[in-house]
CSV table of N, CA and C in Angstrom, one decimal:
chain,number,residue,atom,x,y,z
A,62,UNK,N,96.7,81.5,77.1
A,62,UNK,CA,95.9,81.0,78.2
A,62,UNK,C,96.7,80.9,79.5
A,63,UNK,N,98.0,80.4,79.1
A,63,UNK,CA,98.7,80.4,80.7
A,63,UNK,C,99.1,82.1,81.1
A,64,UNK,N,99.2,82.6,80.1
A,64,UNK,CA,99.3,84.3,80.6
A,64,UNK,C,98.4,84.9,81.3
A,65,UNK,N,96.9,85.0,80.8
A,65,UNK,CA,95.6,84.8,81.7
A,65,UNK,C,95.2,84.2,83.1
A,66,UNK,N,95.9,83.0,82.8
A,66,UNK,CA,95.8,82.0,84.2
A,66,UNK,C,96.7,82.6,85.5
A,67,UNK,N,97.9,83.1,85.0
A,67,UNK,CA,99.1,83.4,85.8
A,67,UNK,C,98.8,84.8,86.1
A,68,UNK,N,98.1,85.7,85.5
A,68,UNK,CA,97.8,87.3,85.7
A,68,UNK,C,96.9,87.0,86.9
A,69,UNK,N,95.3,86.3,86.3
A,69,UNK,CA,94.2,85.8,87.6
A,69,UNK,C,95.1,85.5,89.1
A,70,UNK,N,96.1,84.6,89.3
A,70,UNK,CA,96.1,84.1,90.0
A,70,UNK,C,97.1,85.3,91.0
A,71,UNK,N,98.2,85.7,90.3
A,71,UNK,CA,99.1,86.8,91.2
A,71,UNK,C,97.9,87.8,90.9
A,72,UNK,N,96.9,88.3,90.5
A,72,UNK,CA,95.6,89.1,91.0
A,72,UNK,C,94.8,89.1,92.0
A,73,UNK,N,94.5,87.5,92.0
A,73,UNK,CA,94.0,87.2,93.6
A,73,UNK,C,94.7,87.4,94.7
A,74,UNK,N,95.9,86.6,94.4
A,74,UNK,CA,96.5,86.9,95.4
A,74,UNK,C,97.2,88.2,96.4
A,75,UNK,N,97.3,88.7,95.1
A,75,UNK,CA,97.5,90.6,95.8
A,75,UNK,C,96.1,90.7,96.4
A,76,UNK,N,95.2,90.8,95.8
A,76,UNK,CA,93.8,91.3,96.2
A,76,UNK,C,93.7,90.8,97.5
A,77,UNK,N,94.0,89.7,98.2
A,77,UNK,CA,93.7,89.1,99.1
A,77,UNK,C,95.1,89.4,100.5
A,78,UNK,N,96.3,90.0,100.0
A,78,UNK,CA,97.4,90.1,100.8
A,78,UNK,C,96.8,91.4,101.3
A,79,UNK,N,96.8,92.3,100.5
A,79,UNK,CA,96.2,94.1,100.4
A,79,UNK,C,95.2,93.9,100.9
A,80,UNK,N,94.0,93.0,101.3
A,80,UNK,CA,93.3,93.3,101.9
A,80,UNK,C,93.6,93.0,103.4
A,81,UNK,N,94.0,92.3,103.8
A,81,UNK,CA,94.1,91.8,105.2
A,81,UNK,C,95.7,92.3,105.5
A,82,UNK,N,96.8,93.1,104.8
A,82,UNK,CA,97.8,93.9,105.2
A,82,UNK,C,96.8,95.1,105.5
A,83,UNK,N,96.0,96.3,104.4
A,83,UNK,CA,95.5,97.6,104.4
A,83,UNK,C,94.5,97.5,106.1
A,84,UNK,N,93.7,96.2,106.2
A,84,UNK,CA,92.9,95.6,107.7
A,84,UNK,C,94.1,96.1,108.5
A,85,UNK,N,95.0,95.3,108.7
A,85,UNK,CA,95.8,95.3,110.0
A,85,UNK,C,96.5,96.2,110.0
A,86,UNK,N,97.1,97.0,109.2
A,86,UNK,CA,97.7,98.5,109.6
A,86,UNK,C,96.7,99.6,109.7
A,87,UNK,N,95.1,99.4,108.9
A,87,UNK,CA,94.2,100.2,109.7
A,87,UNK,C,94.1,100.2,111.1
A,88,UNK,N,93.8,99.0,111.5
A,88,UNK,CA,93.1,98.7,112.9
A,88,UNK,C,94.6,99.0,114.1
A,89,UNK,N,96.2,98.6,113.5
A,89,UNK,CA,97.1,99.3,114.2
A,89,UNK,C,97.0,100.7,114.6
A,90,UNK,N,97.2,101.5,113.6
A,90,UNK,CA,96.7,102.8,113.5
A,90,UNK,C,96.0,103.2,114.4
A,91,UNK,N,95.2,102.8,114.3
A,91,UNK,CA,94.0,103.3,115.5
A,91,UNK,C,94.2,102.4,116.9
A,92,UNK,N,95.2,101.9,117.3
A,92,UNK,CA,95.5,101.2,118.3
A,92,UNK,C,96.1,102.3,119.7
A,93,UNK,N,95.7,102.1,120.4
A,93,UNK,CA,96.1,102.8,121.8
A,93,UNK,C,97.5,102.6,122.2
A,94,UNK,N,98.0,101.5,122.2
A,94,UNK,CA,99.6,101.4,122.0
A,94,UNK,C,100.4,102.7,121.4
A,95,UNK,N,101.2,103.4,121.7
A,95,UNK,CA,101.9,104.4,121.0
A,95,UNK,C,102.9,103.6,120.0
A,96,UNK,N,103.3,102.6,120.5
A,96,UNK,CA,104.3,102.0,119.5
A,96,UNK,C,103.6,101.4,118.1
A,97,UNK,N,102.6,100.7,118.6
A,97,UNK,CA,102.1,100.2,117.3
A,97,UNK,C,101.5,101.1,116.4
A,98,UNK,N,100.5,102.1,116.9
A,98,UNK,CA,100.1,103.6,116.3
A,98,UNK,C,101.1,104.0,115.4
A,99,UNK,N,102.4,104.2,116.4
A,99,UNK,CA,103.1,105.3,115.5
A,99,UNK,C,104.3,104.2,114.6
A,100,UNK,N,104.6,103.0,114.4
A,100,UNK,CA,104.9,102.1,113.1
A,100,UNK,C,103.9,102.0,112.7
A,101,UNK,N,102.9,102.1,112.6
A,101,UNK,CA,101.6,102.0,111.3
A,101,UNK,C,101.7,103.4,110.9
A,102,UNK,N,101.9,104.4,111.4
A,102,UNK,CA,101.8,105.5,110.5
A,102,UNK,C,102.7,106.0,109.7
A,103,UNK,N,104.3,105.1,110.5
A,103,UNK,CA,105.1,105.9,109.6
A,103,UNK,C,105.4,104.4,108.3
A,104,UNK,N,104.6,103.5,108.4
A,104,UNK,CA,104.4,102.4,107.2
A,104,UNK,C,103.7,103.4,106.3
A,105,UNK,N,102.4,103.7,106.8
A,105,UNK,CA,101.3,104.6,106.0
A,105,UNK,C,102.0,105.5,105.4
A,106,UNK,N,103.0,106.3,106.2
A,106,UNK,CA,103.7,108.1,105.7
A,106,UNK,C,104.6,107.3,104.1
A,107,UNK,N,105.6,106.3,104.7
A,107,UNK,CA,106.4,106.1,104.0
A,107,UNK,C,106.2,105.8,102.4
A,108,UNK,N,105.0,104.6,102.3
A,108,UNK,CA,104.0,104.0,100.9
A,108,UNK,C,103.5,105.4,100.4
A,109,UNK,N,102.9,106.5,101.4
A,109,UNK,CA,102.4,107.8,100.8
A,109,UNK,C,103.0,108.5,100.1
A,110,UNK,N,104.0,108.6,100.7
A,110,UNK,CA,105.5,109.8,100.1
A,110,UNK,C,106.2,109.1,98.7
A,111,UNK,N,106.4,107.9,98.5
A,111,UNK,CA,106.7,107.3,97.8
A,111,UNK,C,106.4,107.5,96.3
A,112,UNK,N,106.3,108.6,95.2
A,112,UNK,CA,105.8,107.9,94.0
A,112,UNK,C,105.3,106.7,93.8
A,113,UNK,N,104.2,106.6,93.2
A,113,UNK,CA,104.0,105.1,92.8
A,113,UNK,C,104.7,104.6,91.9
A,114,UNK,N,105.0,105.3,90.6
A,114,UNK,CA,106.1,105.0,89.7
A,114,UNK,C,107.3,104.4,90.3
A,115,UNK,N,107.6,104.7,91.5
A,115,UNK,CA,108.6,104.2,91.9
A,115,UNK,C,108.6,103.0,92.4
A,116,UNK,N,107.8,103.0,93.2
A,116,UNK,CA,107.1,101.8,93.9
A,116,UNK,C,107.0,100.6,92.9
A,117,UNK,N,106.6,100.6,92.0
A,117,UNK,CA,105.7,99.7,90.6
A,117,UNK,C,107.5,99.5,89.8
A,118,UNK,N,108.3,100.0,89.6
A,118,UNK,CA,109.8,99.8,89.3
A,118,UNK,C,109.8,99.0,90.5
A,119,UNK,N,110.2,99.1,91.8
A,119,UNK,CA,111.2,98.3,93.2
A,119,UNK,C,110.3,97.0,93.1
A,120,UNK,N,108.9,97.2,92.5
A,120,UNK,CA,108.4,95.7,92.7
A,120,UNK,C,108.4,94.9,91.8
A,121,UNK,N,108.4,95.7,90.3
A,121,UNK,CA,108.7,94.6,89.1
A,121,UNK,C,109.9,94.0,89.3
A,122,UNK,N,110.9,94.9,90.3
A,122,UNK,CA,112.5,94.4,90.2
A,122,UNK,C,113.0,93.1,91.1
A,123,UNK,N,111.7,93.4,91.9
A,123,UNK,CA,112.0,92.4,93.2
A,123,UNK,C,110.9,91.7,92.3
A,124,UNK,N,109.8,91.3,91.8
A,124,UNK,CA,109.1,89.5,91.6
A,124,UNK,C,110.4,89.4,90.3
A,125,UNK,N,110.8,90.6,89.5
A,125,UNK,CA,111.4,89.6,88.4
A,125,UNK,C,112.3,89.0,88.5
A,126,UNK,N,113.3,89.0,89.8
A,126,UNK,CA,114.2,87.6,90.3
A,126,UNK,C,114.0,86.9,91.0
A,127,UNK,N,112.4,87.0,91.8
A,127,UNK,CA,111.8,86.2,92.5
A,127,UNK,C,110.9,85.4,91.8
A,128,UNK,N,110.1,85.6,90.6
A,128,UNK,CA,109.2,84.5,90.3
A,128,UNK,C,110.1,83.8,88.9
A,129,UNK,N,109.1,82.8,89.0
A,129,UNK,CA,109.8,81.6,87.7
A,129,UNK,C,109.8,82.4,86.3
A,130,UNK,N,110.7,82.4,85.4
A,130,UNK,CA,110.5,82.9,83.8
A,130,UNK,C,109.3,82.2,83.1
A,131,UNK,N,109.1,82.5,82.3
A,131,UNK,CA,107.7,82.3,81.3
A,131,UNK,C,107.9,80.5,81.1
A,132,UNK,N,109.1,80.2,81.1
A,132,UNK,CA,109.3,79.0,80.3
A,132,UNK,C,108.8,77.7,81.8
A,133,UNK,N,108.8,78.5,83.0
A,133,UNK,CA,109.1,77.1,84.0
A,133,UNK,C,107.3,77.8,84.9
A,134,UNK,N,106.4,79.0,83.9
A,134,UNK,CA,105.1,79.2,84.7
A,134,UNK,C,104.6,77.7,85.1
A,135,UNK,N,103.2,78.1,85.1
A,135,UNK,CA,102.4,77.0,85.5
A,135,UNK,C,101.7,76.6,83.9
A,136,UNK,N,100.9,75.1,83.8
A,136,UNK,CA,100.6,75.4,82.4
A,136,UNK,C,99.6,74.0,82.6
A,137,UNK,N,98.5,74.7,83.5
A,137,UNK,CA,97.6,74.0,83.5
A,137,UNK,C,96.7,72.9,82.2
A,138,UNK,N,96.5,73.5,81.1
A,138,UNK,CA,96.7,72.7,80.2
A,138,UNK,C,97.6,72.0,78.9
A,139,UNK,N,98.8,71.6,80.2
A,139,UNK,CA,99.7,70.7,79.3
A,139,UNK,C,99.0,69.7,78.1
């Protein structure tokens, strides 16, 4: 149950970062500013060119020393 609880919750919360990051580097993108245009695109080129395999390794590597181990999750019903 706390595996389920803890998946939901880092699911929302991606779902909700990715949406209002993918927003704001769209709407950069299409910004009249040359500076902000062309950092949004080369954010966009960079994530594109990237393997996702890769991508999905650099991030499991970065939360796995950044979030708590199984033993200290959350555990709503103590």
């Amino acid at each position: 149950m706390v595996g389920v609880l803890n998946t939901l919750l880092v699911s929302f919360i991606g779902v909700v970062l990715t949406v209002i990051l993918g927003t704001f580097i769209g709407i950069a993108r299409l910004s009249t500013n040359w500076l902000v245009s062309r950092l949004a695109a080369v954010y966009i080129e960079v994530f594109q060119d990237i393997p996702v395999l890769l991508q999905l390794f650099f991030w499991y590597a970065f939360f796995y020393e950044v979030l708590p181990g199984p033993r200290q999750a959350l555990n709503p019903l103590s």
